[in-house]
mmCIF file of C-alpha atoms in Angstrom:
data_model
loop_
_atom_site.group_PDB
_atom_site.id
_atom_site.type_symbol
_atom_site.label_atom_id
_atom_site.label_comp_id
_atom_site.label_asym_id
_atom_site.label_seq_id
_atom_site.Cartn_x
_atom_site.Cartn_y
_atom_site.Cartn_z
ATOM 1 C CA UNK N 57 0.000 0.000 0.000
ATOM 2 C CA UNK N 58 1.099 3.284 -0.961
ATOM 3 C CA UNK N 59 1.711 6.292 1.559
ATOM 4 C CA UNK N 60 0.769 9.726 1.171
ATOM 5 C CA UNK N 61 2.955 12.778 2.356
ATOM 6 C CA UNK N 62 2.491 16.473 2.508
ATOM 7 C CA UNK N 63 4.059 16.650 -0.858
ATOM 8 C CA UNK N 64 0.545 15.065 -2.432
ATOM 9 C CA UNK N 65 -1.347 18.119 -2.972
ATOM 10 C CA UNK N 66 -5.148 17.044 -1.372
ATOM 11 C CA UNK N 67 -3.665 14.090 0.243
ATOM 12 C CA UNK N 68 -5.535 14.775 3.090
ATOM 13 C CA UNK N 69 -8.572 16.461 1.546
ATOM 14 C CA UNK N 70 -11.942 15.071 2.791
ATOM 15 C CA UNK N 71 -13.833 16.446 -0.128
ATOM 16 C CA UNK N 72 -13.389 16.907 -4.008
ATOM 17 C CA UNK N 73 -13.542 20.795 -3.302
ATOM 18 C CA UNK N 74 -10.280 20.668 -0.510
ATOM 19 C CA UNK N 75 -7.967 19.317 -3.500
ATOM 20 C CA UNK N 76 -5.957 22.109 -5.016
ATOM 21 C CA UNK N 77 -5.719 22.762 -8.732
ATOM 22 C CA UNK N 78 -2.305 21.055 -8.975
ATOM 23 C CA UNK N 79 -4.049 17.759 -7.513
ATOM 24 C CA UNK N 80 -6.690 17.831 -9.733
ATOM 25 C CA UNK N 81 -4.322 18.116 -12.500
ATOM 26 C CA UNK N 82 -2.636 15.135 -11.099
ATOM 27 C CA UNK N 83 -6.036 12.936 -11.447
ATOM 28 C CA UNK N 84 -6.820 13.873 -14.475
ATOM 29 C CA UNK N 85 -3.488 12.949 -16.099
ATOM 30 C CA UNK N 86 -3.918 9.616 -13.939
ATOM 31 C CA UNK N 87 -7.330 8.990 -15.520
ATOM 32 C CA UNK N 88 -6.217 9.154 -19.011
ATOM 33 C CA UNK N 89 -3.428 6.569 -18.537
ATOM 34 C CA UNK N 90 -5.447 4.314 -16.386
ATOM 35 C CA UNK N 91 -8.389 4.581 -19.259
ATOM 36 C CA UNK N 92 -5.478 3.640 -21.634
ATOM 37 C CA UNK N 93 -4.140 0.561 -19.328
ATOM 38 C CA UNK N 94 -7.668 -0.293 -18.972
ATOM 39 C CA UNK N 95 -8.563 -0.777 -22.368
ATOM 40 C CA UNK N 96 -11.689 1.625 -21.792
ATOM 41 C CA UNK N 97 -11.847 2.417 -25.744
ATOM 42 C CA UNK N 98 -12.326 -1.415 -25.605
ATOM 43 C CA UNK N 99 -14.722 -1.458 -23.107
ATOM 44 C CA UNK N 100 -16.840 1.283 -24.514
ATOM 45 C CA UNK N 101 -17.106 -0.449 -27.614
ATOM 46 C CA UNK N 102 -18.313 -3.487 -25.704
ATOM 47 C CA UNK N 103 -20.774 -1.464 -23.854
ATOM 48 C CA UNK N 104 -22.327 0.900 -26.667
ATOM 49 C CA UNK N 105 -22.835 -3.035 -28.446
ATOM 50 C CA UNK N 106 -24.824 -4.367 -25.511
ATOM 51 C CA UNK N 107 -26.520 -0.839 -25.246
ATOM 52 C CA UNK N 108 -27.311 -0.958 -28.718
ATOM 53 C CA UNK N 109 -29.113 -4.717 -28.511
ATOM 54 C CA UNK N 110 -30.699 -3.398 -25.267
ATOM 55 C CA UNK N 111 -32.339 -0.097 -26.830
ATOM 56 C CA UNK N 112 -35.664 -1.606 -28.040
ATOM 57 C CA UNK N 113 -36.637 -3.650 -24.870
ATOM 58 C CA UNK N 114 -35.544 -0.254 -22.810
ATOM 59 C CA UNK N 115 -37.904 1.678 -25.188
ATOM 60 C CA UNK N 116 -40.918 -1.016 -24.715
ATOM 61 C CA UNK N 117 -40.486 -0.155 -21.108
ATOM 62 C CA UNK N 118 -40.215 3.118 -21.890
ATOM 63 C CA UNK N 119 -42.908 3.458 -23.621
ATOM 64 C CA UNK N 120 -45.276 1.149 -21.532
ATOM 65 C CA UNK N 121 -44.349 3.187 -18.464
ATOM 66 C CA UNK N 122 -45.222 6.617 -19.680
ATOM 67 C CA UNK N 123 -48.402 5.472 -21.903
ATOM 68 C CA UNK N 124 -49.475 4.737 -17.743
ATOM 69 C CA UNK N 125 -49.717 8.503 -16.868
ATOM 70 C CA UNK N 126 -49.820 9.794 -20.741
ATOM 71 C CA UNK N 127 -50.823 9.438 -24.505
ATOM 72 C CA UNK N 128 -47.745 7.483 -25.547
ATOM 73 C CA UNK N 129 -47.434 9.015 -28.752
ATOM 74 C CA UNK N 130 -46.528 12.190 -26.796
ATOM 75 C CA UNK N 131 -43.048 10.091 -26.721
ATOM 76 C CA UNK N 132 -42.430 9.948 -30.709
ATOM 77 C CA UNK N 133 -43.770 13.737 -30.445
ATOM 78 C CA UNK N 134 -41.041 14.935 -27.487
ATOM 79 C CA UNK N 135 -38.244 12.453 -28.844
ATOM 80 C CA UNK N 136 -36.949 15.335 -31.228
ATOM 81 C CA UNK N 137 -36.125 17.186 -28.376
ATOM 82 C CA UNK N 138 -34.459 14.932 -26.376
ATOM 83 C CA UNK N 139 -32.128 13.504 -29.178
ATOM 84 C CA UNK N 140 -31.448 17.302 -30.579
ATOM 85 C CA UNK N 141 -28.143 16.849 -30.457
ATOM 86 C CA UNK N 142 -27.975 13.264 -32.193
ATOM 87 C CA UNK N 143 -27.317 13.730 -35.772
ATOM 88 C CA UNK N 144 -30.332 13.682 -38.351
ATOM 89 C CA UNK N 145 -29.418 10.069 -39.126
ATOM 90 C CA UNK N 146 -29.191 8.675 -35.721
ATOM 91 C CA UNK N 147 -32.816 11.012 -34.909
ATOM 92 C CA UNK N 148 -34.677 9.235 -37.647
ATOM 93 C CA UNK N 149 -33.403 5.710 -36.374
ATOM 94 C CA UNK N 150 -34.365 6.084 -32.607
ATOM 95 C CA UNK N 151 -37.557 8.364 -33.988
ATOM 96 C CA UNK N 152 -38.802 5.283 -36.104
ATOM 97 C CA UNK N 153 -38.131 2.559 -33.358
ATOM 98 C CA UNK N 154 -39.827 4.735 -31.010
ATOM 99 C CA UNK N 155 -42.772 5.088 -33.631
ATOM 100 C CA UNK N 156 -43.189 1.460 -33.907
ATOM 101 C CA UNK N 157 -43.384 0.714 -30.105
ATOM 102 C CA UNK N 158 -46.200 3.297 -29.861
ATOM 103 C CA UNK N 159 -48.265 2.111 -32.605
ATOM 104 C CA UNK N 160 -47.907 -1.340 -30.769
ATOM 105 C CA UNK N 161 -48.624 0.040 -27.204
ATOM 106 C CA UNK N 162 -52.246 0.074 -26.031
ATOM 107 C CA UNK N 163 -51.649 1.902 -22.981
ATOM 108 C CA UNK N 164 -53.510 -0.141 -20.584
ATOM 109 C CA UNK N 165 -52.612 -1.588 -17.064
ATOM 110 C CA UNK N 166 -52.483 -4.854 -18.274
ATOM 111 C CA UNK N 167 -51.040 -8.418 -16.601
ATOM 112 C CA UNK N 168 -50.030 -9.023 -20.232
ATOM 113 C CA UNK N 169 -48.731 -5.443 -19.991
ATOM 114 C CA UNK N 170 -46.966 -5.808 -16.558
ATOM 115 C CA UNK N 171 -45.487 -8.789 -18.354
ATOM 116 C CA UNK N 172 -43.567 -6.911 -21.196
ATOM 117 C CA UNK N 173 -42.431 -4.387 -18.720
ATOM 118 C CA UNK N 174 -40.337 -6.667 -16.483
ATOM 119 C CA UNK N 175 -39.607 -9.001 -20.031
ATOM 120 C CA UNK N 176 -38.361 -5.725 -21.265
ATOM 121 C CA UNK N 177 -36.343 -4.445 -18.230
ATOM 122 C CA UNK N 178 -34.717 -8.121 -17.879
ATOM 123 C CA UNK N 179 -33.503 -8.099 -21.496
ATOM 124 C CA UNK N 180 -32.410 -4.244 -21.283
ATOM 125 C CA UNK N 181 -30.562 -4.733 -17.722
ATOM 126 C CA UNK N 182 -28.079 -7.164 -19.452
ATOM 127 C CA UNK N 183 -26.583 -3.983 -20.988
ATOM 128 C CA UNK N 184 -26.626 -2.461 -17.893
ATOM 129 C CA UNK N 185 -24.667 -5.520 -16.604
ATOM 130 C CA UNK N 186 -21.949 -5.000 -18.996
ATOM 131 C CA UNK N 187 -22.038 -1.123 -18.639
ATOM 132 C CA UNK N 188 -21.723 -2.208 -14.405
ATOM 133 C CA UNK N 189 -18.606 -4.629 -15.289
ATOM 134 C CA UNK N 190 -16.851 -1.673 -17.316
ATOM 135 C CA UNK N 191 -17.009 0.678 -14.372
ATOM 136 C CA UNK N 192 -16.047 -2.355 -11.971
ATOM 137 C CA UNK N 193 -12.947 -1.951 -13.773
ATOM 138 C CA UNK N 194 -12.141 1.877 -13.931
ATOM 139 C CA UNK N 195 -12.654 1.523 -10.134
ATOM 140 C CA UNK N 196 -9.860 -1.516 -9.921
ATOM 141 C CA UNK N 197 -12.884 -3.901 -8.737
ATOM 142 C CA UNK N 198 -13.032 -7.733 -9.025
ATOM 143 C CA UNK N 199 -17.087 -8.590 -9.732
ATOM 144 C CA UNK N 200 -17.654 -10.961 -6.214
ATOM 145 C CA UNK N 201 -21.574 -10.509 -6.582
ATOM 146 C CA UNK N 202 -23.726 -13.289 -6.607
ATOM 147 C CA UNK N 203 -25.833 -13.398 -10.288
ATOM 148 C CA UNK N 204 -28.810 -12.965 -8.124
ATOM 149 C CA UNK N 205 -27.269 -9.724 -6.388
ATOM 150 C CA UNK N 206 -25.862 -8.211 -9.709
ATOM 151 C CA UNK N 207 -29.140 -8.491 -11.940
ATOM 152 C CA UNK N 208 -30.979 -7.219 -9.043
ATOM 153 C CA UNK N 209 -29.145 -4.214 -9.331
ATOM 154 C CA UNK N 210 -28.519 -4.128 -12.768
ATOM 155 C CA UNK N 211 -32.768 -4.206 -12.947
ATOM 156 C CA UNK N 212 -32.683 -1.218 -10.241
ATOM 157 C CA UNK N 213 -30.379 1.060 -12.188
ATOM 158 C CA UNK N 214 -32.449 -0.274 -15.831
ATOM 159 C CA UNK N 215 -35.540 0.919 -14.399
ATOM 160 C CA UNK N 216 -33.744 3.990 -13.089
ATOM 161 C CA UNK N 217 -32.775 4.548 -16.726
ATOM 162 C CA UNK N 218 -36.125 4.447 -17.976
ATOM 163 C CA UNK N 219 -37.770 6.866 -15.098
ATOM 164 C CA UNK N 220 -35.394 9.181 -15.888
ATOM 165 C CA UNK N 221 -35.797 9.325 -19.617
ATOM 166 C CA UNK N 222 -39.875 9.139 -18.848
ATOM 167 C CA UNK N 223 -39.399 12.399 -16.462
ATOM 168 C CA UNK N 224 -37.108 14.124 -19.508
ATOM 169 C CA UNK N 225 -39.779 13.549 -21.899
ATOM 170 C CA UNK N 226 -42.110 15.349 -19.704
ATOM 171 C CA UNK N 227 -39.959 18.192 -18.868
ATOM 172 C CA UNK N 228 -40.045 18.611 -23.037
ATOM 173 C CA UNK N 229 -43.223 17.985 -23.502
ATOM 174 C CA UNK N 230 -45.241 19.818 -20.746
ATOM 175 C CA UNK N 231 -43.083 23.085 -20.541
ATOM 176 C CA UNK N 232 -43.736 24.211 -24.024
ATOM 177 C CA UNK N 233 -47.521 24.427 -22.799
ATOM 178 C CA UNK N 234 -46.740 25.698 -19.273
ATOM 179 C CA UNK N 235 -44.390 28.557 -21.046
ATOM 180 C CA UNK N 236 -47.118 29.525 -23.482
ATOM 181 C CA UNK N 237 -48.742 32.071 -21.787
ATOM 182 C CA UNK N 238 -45.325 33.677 -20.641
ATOM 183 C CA UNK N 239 -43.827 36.668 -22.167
ATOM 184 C CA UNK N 240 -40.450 36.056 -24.022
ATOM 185 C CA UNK N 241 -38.447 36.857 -20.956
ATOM 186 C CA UNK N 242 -40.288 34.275 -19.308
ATOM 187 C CA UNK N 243 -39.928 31.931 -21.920
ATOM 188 C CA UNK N 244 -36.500 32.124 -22.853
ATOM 189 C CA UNK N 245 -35.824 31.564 -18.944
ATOM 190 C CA UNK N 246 -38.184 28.706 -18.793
ATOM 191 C CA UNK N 247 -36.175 27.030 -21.730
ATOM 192 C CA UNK N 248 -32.798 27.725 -19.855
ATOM 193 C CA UNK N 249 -34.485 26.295 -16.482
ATOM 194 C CA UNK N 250 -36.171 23.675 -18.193
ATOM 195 C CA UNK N 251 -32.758 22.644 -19.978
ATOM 196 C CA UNK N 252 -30.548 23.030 -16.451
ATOM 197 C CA UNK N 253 -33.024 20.496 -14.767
ATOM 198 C CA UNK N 254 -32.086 18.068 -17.696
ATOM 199 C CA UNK N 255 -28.607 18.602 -17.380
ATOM 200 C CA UNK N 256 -28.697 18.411 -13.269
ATOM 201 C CA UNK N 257 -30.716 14.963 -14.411
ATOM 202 C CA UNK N 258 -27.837 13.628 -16.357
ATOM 203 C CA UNK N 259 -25.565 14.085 -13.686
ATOM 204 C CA UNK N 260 -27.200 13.095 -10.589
ATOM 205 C CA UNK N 261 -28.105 9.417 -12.572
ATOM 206 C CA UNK N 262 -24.582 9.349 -13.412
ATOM 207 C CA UNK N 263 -23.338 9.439 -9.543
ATOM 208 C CA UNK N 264 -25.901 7.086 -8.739
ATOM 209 C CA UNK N 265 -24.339 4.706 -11.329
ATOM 210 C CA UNK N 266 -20.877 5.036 -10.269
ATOM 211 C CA UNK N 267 -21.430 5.065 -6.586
ATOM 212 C CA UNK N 268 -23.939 1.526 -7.403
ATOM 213 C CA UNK N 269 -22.580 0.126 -10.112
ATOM 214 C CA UNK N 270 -18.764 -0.973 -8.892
ATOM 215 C CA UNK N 271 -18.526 -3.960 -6.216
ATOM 216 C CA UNK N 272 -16.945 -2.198 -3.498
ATOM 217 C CA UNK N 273 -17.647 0.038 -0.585
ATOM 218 C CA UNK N 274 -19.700 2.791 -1.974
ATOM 219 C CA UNK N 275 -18.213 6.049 -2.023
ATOM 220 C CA UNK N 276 -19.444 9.186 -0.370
ATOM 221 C CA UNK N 277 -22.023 11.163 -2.970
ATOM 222 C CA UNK N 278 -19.432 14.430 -2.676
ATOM 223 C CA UNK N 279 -16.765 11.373 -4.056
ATOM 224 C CA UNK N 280 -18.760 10.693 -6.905
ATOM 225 C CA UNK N 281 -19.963 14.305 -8.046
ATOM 226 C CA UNK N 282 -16.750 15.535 -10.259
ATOM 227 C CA UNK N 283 -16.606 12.645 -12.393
ATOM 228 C CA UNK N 284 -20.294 13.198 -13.056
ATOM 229 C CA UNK N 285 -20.396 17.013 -13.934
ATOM 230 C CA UNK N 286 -16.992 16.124 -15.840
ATOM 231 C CA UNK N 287 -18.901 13.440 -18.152
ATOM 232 C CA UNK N 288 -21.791 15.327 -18.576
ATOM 233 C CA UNK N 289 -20.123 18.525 -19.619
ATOM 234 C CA UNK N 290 -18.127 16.127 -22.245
ATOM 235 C CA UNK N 291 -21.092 14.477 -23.095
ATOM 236 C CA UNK N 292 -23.254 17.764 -24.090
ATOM 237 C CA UNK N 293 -20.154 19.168 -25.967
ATOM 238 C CA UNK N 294 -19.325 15.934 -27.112
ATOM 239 C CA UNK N 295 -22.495 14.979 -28.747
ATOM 240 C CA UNK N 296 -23.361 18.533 -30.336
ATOM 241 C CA UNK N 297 -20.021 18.236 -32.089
ATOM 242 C CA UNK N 298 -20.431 14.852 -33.326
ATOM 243 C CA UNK N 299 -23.469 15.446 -34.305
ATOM 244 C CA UNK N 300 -21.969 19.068 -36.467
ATOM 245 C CA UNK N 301 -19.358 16.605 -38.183
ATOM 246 C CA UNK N 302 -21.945 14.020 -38.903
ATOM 247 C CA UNK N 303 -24.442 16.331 -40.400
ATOM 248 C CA UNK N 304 -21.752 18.488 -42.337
ATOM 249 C CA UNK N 305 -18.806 16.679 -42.792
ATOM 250 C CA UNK N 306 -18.858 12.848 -42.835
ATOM 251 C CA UNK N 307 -19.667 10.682 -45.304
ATOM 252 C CA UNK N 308 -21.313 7.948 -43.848
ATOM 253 C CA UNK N 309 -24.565 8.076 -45.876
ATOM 254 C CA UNK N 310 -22.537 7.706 -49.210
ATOM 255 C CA UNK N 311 -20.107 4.864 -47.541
ATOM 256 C CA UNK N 312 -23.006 2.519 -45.501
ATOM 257 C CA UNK N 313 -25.929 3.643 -47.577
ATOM 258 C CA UNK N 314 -29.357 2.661 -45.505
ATOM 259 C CA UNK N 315 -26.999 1.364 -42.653
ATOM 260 C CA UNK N 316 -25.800 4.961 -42.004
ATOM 261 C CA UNK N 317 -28.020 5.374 -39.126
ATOM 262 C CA UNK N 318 -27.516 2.141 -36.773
ATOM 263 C CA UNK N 319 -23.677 3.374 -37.709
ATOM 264 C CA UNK N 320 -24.103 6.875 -36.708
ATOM 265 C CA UNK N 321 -25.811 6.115 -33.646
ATOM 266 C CA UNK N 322 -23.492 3.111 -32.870
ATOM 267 C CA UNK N 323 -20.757 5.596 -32.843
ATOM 268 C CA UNK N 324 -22.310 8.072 -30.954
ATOM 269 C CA UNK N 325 -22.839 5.372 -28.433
ATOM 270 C CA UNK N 326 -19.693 4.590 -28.240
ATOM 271 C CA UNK N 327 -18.527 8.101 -27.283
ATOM 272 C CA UNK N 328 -21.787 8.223 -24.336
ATOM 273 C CA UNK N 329 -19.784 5.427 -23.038
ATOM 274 C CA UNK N 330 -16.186 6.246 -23.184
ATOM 275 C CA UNK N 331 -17.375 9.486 -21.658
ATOM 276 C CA UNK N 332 -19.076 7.539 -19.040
ATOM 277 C CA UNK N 333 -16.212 5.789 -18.410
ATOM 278 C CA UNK N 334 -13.942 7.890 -18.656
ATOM 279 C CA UNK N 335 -16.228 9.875 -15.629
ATOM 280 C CA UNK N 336 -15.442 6.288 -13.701
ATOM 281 C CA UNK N 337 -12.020 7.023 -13.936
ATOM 282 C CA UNK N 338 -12.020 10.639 -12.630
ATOM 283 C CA UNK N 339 -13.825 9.424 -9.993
ATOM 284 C CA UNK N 340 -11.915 6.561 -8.804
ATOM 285 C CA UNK N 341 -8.318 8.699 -9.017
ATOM 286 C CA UNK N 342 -9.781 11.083 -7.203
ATOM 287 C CA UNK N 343 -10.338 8.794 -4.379
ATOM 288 C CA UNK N 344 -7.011 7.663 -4.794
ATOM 289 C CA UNK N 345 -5.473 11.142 -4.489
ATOM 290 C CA UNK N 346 -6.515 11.638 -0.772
ATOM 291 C CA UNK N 347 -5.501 9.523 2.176
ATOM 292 C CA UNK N 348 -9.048 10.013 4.124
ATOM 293 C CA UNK N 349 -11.976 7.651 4.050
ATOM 294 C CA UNK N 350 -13.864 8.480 0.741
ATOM 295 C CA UNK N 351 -16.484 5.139 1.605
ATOM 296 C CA UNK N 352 -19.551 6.142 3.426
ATOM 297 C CA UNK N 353 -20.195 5.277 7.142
ATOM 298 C CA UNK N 354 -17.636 5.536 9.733
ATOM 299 C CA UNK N 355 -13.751 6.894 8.882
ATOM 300 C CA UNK N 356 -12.273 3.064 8.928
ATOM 301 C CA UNK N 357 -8.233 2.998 8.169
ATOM 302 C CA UNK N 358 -6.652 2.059 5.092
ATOM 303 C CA UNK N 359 -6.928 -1.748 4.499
ATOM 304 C CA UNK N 360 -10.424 -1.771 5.984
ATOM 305 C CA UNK N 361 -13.002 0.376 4.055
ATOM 306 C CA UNK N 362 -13.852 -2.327 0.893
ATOM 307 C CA UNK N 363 -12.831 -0.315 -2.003
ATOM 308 C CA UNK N 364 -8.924 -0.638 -3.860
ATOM 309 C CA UNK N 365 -9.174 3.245 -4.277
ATOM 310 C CA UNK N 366 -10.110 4.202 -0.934
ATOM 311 C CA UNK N 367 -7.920 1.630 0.254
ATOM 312 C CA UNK N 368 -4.550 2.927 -1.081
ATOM 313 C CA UNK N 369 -3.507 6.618 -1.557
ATOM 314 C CA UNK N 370 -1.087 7.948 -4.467
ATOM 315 C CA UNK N 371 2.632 8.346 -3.763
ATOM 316 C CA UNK N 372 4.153 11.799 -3.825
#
């Protein structure tokens, strides 16, 4: 195990904010060469695959969830908002899948309908399973969960998933009409507030995926926070200038033809996760800058708080 001196700059910080500018520079040059000895552009391949065979059941849910409290063609009608940033290519493909669901969906409490859900949510979780195992790794985490224990969870945080997107559609689709009777100061401040509640969304279910998600000890929410703000910042930019190059400089269209947009959107999955994971990274180095107990509960010493990170400190 590794000891910590004075020289560490936040070795003894109990909190992302007590680590000086110099330590934070240390982490994040630590996360980019543990993402490279970790294979995470590997891993986020793996993941955007398993997230790409688990998008239709997650949208049945999706859609059978909201068509409980709503019309669910409200979701084909709000989609365009969510997946602005997507390129046109990618927009049409989720529009269309989305489009097909709803035309299925007879919005009814059903059994048959209760059913599909948890069909839906079992087949979607096993991309959250391999999204779980990738962030296992960022945090230097051997999987010792029973198969029970880790679907559980993986369900939990699928289900997550799909409240969240169900509560994003309905920021989109009910402020327009709540901001309609609003001047245009009070509408173009509705549209930032509506948008900065999305945002906050994004980040808050990414902490709750790194703090659940790794087989260890889980960290302290003010542990988790930077590497969520970090991703989702990437993420935004990320996406809106994928989506520029997509729409005004690739080729993809001319090259894959009517496989353009499950290509498109495959890549853009890809960069979600190696954002993601990358986030996982941030996280975990930033546990492993400080000497302190980053796990919740008591302060326990180092050796006895369940987590490799937390368990170890960096050298100066």
């Amino acid at each position: 195990m590794a000891q910590t001196t004075d020289a560490v700059p936040g070795a003894h910080a109990a909190s992302p904010q007590q680590v000086p500018a110099r330590g934070w520079w240390q982490i994040v040059r630590r996360a980019f060469r543990e993402s490279s000895a970790d294979n995470v552009s590997m891993l986020a391949g793996g993941v955007a695959f398993f997230g790409f065979l688990a998008l239709i059941p997650a949208l049945i849910a999706l859609v059978s969830l909201y068509g409980l409290v709503a019309d669910p063609a409200e979701v084909a009608s709000t989609i365009e908002g969510l997946s602005g940033a997507l390129p046109a290519s990618a927009q049409s493909l989720v529009a269309d899948q989305i489009g097909s669901v709803v035309g299925a969906s007879n919005g009814g409490l059903t059994l048959g309908l209760i059913i599909s859900i948890l069909a839906a949510l079992f087949s979607a979780s096993s991309g959250t399973q391999n999204l779980m195992a990738a962030i296992n790794i960022a945090y230097d985490e051997t999987e010792g969960r029973g198969a029970v224990k880790l679907r559980a969870i993986a369900l939990a945080l699928t289900l997550g998933a799909v409240v969240f997107v169900v509560v994003a559609v309905a920021l989109v689709a009910v402020a327009p009409v709540l901001l309609d009777g609003l001047g245009t100061a009070g509408q173009v401040l509705g549209q930032v507030v509506r948008w900065v509640l999305l945002v906050g969304l994004v980040v808050v279910g990414l902490a709750v995926a790194y703090r659940v998600a790794p087989d260890r000890d889980a960290p302290r929410f003010r542990w988790v926070t930077p590497g969520s703000v970090i991703a989702t910042v990437l993420w935004v930019v990320g996406s809106i200038a994928f989506s520029f190059y997509v729409d005004n400089f690739g080729s993809y269209n001319k090259t894959y033809g009517t496989l353009a947009g499950i290509v498109v959107f495959l890549l853009w999955l890809y960069l979600t996760s190696y954002i993601v994971l990358l986030g996982a990274e941030i996280n975990s180095e930033a546990e492993y800058q400080t000497e302190r107990d980053t796990t919740r509960g008591e302060p326990q010493p180092m050796g006895e708080r369940g987590a490799a990170k937390a368990d170890d400190a960096v050298d100066a």
